[in-house]
Coordinates of C-alpha atoms and ligand atoms in Angstrom, one line a residue:
X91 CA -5.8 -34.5 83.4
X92 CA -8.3 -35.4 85.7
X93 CA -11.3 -33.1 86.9
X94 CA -11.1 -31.9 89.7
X95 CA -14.2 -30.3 91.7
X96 CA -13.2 -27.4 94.0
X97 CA -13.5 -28.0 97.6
X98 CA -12.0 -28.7 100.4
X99 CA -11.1 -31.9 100.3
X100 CA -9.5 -31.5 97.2
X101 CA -7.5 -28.3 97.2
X102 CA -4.0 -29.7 98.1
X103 CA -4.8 -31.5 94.6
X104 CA -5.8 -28.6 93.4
X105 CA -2.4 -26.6 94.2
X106 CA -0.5 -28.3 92.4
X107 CA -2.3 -27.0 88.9
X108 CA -2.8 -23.3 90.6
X109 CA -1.9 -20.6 93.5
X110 CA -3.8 -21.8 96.5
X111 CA -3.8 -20.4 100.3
X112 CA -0.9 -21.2 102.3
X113 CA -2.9 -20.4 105.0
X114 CA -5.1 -23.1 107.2
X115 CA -8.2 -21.7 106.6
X116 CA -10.0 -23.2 109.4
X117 CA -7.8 -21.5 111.8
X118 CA -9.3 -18.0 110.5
X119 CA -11.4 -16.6 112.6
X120 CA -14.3 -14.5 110.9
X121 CA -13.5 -10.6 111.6
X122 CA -15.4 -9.3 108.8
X123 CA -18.9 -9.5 107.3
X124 CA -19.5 -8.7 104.3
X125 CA -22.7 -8.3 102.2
X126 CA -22.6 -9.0 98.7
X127 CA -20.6 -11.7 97.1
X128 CA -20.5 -10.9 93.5
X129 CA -17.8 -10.4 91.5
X130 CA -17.0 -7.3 92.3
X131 CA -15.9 -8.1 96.1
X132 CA -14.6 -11.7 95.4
X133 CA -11.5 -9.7 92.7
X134 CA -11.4 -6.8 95.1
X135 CA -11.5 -6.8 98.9
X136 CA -11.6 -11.0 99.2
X137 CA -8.2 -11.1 97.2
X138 CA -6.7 -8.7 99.3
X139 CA -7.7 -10.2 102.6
X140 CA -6.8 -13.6 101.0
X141 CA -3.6 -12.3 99.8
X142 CA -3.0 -10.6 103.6
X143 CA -3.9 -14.1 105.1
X144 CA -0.6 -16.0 103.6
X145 CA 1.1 -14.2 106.6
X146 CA 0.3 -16.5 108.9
X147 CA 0.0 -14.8 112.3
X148 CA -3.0 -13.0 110.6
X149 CA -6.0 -15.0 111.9
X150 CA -8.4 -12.7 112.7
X151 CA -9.7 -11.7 109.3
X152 CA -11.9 -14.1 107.7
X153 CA -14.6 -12.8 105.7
X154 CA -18.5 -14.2 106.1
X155 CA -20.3 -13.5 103.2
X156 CA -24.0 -12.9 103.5
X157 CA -26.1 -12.8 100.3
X158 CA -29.0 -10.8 100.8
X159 CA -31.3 -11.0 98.0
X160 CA -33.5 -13.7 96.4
X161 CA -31.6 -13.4 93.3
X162 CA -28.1 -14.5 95.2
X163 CA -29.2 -17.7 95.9
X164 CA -27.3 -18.9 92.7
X165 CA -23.7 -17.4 94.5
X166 CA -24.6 -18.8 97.7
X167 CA -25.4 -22.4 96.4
X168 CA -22.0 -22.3 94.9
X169 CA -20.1 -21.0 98.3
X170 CA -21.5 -23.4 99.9
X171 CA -20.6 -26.6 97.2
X172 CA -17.3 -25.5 97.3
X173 CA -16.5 -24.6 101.1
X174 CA -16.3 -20.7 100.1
X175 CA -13.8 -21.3 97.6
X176 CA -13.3 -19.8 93.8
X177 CA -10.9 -19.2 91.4
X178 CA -9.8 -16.0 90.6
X179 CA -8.6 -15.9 86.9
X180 CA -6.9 -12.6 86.3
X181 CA -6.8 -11.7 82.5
X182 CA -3.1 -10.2 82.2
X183 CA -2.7 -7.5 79.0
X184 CA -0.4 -10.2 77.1
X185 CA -3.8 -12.7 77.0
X186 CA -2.2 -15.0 79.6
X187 CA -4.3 -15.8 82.9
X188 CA -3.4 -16.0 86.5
X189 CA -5.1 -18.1 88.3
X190 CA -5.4 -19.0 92.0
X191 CA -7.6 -20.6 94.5
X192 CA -9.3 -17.7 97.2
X193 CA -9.7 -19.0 100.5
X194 CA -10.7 -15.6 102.7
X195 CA -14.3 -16.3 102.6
X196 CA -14.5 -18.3 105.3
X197 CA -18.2 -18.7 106.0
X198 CA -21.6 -17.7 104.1
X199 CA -25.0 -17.2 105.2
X200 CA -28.1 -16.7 103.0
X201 CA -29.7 -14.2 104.8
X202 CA -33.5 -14.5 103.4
X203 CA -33.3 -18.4 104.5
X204 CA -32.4 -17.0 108.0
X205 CA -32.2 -13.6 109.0
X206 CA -31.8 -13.9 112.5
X207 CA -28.9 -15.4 111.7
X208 CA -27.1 -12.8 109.9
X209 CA -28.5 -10.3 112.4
X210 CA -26.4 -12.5 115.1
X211 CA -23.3 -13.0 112.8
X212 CA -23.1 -9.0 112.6
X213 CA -24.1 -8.4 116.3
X214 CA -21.2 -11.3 117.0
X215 CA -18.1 -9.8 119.6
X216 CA -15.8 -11.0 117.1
X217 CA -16.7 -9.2 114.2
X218 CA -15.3 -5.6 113.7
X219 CA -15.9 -4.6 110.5
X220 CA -19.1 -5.1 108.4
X221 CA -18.3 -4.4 104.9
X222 CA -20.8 -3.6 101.6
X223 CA -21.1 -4.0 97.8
X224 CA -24.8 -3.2 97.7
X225 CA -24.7 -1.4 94.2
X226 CA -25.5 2.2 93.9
X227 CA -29.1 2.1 94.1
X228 CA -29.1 -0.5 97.2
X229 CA -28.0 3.0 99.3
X230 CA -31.7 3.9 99.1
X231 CA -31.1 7.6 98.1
X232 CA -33.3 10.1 95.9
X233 CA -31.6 12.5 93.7
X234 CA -34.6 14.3 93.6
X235 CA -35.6 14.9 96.9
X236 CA -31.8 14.4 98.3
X237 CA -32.9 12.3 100.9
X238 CA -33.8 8.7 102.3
X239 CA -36.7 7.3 100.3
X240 CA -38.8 5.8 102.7
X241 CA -41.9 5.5 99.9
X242 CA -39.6 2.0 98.8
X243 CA -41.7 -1.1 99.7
X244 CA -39.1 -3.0 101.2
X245 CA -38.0 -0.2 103.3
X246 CA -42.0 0.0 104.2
X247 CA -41.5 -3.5 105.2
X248 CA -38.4 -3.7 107.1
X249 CA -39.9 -0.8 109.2
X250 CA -43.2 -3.3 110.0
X251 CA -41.2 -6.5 110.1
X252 CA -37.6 -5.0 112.1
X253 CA -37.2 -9.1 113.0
X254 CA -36.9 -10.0 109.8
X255 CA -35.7 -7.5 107.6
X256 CA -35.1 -7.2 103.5
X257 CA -33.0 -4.5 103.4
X258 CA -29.3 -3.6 104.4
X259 CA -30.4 -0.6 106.8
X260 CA -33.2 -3.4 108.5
X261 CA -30.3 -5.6 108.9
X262 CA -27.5 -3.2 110.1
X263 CA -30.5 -1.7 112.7
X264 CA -31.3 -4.8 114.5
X265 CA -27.5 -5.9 114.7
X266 CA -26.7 -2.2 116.2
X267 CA -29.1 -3.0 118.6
X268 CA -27.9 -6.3 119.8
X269 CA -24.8 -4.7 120.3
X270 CA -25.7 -1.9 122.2
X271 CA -27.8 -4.0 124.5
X272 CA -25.1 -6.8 124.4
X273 CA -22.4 -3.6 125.9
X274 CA -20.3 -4.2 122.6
X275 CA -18.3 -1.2 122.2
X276 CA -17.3 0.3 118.3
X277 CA -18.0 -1.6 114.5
X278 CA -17.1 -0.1 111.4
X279 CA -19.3 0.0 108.5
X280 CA -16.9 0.5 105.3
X281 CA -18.8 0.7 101.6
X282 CA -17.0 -0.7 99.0
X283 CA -19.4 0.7 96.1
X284 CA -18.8 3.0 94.1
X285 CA -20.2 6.1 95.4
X286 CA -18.9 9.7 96.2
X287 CA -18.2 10.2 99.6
X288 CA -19.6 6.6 100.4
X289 CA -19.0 6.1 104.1
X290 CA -20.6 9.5 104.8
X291 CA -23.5 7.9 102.2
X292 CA -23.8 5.0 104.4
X293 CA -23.7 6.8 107.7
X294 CA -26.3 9.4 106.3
X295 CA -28.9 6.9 105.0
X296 CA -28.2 4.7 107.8
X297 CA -29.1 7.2 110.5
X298 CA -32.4 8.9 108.2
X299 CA -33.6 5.2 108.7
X300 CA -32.5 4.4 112.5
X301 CA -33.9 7.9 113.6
X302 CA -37.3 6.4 112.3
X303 CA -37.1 2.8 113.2
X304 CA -34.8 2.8 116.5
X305 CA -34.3 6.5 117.2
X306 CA -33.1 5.5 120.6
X307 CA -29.6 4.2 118.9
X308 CA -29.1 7.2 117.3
X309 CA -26.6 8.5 119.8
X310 CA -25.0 5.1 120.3
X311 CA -24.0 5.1 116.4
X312 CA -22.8 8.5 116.6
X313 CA -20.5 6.7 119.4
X314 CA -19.7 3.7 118.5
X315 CA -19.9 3.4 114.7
X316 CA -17.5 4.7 112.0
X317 CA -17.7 4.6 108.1
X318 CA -14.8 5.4 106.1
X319 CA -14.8 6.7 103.0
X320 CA -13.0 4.7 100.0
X321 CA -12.3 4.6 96.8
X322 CA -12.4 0.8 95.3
X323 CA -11.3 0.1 91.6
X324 CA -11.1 -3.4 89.7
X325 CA -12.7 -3.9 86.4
X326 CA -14.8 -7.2 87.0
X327 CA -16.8 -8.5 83.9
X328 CA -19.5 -10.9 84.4
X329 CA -17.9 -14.3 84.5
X330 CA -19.3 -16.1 81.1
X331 CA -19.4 -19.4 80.2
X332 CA -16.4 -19.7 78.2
X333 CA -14.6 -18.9 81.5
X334 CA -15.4 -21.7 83.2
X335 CA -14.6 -24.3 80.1
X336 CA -11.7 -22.8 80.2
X337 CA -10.9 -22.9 83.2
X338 CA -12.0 -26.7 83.1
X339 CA -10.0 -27.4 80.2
X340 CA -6.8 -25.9 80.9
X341 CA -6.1 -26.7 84.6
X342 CA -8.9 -29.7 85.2
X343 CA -10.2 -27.2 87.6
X344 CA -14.0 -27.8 87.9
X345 CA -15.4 -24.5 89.9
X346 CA -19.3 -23.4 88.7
X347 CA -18.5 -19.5 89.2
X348 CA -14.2 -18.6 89.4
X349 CA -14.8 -14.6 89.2
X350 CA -12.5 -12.8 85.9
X351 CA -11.0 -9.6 86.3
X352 CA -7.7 -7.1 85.5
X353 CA -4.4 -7.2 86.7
X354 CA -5.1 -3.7 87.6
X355 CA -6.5 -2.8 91.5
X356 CA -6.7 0.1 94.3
X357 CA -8.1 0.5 97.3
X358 CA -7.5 3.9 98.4
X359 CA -9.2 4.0 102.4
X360 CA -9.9 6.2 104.9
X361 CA -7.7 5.1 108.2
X362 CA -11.4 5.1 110.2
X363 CA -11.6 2.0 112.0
X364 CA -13.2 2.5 115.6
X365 CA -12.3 -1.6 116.4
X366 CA -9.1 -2.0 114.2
X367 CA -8.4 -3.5 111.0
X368 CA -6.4 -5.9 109.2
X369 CA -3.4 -4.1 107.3
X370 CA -4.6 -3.9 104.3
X371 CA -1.6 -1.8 103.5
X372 CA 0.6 -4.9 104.0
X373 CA -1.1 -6.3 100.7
X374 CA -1.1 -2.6 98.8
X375 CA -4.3 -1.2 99.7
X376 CA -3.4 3.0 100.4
X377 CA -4.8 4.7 103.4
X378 CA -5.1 8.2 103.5
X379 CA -6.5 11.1 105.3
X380 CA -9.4 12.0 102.8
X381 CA -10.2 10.0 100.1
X382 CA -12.6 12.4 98.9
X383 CA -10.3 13.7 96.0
X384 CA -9.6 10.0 94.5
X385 CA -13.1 9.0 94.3
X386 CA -14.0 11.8 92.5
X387 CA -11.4 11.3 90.0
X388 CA -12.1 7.8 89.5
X389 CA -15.8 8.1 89.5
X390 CA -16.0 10.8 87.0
X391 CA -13.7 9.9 85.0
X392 CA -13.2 5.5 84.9
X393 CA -16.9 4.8 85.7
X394 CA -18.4 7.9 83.9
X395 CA -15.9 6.9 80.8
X396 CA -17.7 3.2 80.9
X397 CA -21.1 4.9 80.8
X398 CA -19.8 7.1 77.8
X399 CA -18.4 4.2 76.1
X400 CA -21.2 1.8 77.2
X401 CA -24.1 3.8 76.0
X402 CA -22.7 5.0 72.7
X403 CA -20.8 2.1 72.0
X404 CA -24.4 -0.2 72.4
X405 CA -26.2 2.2 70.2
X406 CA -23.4 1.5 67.5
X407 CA -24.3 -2.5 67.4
X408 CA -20.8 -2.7 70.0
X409 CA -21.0 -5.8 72.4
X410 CA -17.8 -5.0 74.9
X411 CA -16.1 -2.3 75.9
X412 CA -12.6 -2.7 74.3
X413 CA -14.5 -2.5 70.6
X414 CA -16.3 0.3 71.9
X415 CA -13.0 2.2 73.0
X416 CA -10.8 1.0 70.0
X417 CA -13.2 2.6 67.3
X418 CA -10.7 5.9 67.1
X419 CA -14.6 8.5 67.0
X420 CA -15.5 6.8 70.0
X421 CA -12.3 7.0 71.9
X422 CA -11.1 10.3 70.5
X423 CA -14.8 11.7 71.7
X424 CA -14.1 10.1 75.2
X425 CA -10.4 11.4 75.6
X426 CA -11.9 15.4 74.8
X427 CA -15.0 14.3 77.4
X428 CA -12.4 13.7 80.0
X429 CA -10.1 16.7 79.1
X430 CA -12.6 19.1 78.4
X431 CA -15.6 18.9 80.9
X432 CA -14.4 16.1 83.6
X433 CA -10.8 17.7 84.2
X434 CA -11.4 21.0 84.9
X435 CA -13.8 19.7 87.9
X436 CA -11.4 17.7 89.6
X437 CA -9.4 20.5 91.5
X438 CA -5.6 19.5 92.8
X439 CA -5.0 16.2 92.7
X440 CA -2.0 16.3 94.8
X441 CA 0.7 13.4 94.2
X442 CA -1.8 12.0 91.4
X443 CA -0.2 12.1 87.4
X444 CA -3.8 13.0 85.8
X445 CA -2.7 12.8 82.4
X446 CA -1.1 9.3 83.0
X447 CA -4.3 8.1 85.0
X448 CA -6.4 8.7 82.1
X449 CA -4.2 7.3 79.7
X450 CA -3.9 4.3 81.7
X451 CA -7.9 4.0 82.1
X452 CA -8.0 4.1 77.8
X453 CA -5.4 1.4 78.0
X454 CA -7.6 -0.5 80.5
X455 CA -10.9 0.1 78.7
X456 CA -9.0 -1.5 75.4
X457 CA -7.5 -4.6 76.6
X458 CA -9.5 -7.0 74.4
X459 CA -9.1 -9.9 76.7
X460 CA -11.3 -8.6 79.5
X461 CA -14.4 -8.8 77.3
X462 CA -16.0 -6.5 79.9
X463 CA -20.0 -6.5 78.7
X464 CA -21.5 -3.5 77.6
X465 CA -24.2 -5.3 78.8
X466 CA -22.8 -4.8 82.5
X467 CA -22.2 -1.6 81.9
X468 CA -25.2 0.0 80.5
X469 CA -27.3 -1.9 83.4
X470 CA -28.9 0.5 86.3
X471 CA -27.7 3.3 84.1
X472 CA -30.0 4.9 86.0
X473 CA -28.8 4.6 89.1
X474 CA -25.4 5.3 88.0
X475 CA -26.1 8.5 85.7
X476 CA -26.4 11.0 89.1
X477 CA -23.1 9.8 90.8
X478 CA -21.0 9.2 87.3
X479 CA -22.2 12.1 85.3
X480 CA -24.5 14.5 86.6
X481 CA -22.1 16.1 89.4
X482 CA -19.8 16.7 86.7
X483 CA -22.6 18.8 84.5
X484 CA -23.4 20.4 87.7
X485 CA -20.3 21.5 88.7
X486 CA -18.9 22.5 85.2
X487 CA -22.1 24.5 84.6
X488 CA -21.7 26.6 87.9
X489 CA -17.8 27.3 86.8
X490 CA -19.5 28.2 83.1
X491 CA -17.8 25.0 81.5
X492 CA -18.6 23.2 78.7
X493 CA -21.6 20.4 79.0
X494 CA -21.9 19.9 75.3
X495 CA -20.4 16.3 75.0
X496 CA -21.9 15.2 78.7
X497 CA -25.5 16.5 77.1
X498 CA -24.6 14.3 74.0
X499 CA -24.1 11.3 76.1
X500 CA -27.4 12.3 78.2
X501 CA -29.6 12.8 74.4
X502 CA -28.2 9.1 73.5
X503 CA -29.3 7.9 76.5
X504 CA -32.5 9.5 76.1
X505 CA -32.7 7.2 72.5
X506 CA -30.6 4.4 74.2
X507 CA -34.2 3.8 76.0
X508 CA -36.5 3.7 73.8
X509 CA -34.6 0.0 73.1
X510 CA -33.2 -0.7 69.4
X511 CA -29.7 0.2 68.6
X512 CA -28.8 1.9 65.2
X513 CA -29.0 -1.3 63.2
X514 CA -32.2 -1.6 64.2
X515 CA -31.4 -5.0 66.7
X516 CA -33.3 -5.4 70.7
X517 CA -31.2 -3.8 73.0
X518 CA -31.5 -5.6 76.5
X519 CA -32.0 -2.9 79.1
X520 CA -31.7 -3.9 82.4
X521 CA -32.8 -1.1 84.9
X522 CA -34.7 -0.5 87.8
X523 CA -36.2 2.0 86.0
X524 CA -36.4 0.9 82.8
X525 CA -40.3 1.1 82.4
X526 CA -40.5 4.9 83.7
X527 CA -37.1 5.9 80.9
X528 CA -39.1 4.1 78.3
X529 CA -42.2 5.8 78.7
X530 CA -40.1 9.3 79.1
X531 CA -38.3 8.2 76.3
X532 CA -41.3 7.7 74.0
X533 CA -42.5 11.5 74.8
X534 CA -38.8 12.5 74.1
X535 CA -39.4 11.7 70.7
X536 CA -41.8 14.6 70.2
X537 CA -40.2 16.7 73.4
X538 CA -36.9 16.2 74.1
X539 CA -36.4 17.4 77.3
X540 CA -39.8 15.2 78.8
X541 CA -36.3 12.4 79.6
X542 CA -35.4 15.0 81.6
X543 CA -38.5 14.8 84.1
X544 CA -37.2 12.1 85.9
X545 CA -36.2 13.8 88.6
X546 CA -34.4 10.7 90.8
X547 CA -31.7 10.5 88.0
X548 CA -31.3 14.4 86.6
X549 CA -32.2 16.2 90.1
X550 CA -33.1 19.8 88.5
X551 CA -31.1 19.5 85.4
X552 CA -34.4 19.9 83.5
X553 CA -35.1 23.5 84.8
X554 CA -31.1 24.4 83.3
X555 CA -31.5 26.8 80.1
X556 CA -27.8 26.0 79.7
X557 CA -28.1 22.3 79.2
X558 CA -31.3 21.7 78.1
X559 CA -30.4 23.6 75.1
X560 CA -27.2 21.8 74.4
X561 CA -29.6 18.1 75.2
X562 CA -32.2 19.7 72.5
X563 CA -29.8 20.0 69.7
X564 CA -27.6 16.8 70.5
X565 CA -30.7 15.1 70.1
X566 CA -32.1 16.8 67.0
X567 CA -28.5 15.4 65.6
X568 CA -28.5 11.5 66.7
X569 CA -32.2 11.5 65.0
X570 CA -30.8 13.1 61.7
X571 CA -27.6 11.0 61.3
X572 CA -26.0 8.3 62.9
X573 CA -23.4 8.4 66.0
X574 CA -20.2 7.8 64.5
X575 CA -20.9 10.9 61.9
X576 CA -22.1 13.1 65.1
X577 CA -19.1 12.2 66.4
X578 CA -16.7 13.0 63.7
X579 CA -18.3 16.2 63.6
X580 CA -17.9 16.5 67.5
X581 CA -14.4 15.7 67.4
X582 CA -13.1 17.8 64.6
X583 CA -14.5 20.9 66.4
X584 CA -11.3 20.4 69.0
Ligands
LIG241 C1 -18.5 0.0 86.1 C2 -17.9 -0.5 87.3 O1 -20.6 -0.7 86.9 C3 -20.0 0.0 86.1 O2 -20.6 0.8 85.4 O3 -18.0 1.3 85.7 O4 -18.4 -1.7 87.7 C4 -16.3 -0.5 87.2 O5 -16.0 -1.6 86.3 C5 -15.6 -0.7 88.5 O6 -16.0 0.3 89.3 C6 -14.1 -0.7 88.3 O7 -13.5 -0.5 89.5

């Protein structure tokens, strides 16, 4: 079989190895911007919009997707060999893959090559929706002081240089501001990250930054601007190498970055769109009144439950997720960590079958051929700690709960840092962070509770009698024996 390199000009070839659009793609007009092409949005919202776009009196959807950092260049370079396309591989639970061509990314700018355009592309008449994956810590938000941090350098910058920005909020500001000066009436801002509550997130750090850079448009947002909450869920490993051989090898398909994910996906949405929307429901996306409920379920309990495994399971020696969650100490640890201190938190769940969600996230977490990277996992831990863990400490020691296994999970996080696993091999910690947990986790050695000073990740945890007690002596017990015995012990006390 011959090679063939995904474009354009060769994707009729192309479909008659693998699913490709049905639709003519340069008929699509570009009704959506979104920033951040990883992996994440090219399984997630570009599938369903592609998927959406095979009915073919949709034409007003297209997706242009702007890479905002330095580091995206890599992504971009590759949109732009290959006309916006990729293969998506899905891994099915049997070990078979689906495969099919993506063709809803119909455009692509690189925004530090040319801001201005961006900033035009988002101020455009056509464009109604501007959507985000900007990770958790892009939203610019300090646990500690629970507001906007405008001490970051970039945001510093953006501030001095509002023509050509760095940051989301300096790119979103200048684009507001065309629009109100163009007379463009409503955009929505929709977050696909995985945050609680992460339209009001958006709108709230958003505005903290307009009312100091443009605090003229203040009132025009509040007008013409909504952000809907939603809840987004597909488990996305880093595409690796193997993939794309793979790929190569058993379909001739030559494509330098196809994205891998699940079969599984939802996209639960809040119906907030002040200039409409493509029907998303058309394609299985669910929209609801509040949303709230659902992201809190799934954060706490899928993205916490990767931290849990991620961070124990790399202390362990444990490369991916599925051997972390199919050692039966780890997983039975995990499954009382849900029950015990994450369930009682989560209030009525109406319509929702908690017991079969979380069976269905251990199923997820095990199938062995998603390979999902603890790596992946365990990165920006720091960023991810106050939205995936901490509100659940918080809120179960209010209600007098237990915290015991979340502080156990904190204390190996605490050891985590310091950067060896148990056998005594580099662990690669990749963090924004990682320089001020190291040096807190050095002083933990003789203190344990000096990894609770970092007051951006744990808010006022430190100052909790409650949990800093139950941190101390989970610590004490990872330095005296290994993980898998603290966690035999753990288990057999329920
Ligand atoms: C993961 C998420 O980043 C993480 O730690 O928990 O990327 C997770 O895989 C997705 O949210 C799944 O929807």
């Amino acid at each position: 079989m011959e090679n063939l390199k995904l474009n354009t000009k060769n994707l009729s070839a192309i479909g008659e190895r693998i699913a490709i659009p049905k639709y003519s793609r340069s008929d699509i007009k570009t009704g959506i911007v979104h920033v951040g092409i990883g992996g994440f949005h090219r399984a997630h919202e570009a599938f369903y919009t592609d998927q959406l776009l095979q009915d073919e009196s949709v034409k007003d959807w297209g997706i242009c997707g702007v890479a905002l950092l330095d580091f995206d260049t890599k992504i971009y370079n590759t949109l732009k060999e290959q006309d916006g396309l990729y293969t998506l591989i899905v891994k099915e639970l049997d070990g078979t893959h689906t495969k099919r061509v993506i063709g809803a990314i119909t455009e692509y700018l690189f925004a530090p090559e040319n801001p201005t355009k961006v900033i035009e592309k988002m101020a455009s008449p056509e464009v109604k929706i501007i959507t985000l994956t900007i990770t958790e810590g892009g939203y610019n938000y300090n646990e500690a002081t629970k507001t906007f941090d405008f001490t970051n350098p970039l945001i510093i910058h953006d501030l001095e240089h509002p023509n050509a920005p760095k940051t989301i909020f300096g790119y979103l500001t200048q684009a507001l501001k065309l629009r109100q000066e163009r007379g463009l009436k409503g955009i929505t801002i929709q977050s696909c990250d995985n945050i609680q509550g992460n339209g009001y997130m958006t709108q709230n750090m958003l505005l903290s930054y307009v009312s100091k850079a443009e605090p003229a448009l203040v009132d025009w947002i509040n007008e013409n601007v909504s952000f809907p909450n939603a809840m987004v869920d597909r488990i996305t490993p880093v595409t690796a190498a193997e993939d794309i051989t793979h790929l190569k090898e058993t379909s001739g398909i030559d494509d330098a970055w196809p994205v891998v994910c699940e079969p599984f996906k939802q996209w639960v949405i809040e119906d907030d769109f002040i200039a409409g929307r493509p029907a998303w429901e058309n394609v299985g996306a669910q929209f609801v009144e509040d949303v709230v409920p659902y992201e809190k379920m799934k954060l706490s309990l899928l993205n916490a439950g990767h931290s849990v495994l991620g961070i124990l399971g790399a202390l362990m020696g444990y490369n991916t997720i599925d051997e972390a969650v199919n050692n039966p100490n780890i997983r039975a640890f995990l499954k009382h960590y849900m029950d015990e201190e994450v369930t009682p938190t989560l209030g009525d769940l109406e319509g929702v079958d908690l017991e079969a969600y979380k069976q269905s996230l251990l199923e997820r977490f095990g199938n062995i051929n998603i390979k999902d990277q603890i790596d992946r996992i365990c990165s920006e831990t720091s960023a991810k700690y106050p939205i995936f863990i901490l509100p659940t400490i918080q809120s179960q020691l209010e209600n007098k709960g237990d915290i015991g296994l979340a502080a156990f999970v904190t204390a190996a996080w605490a050891i985590y840092s310091l950067g060896t696993n148990e056998n005594g091999d580099a662990l690669i910690i990749k963090d924004a962070l990682k320089q001020e947990l190291g040096e807190k986790a050095k002083e933990a050695k003789h203190n344990p509770i000096a990894f609770l000073e970092l007051g951006s990740v744990f808010g006022t945890l430190k100052q909790n009698p409650v949990f800093t007690k139950a941190f101390v002596n989970a610590y004490e017990d990872i330095t005296n024996k290994n993980i898998e015995d603290n966690l035999k012990s753990i288990n057999s006390t329920y």
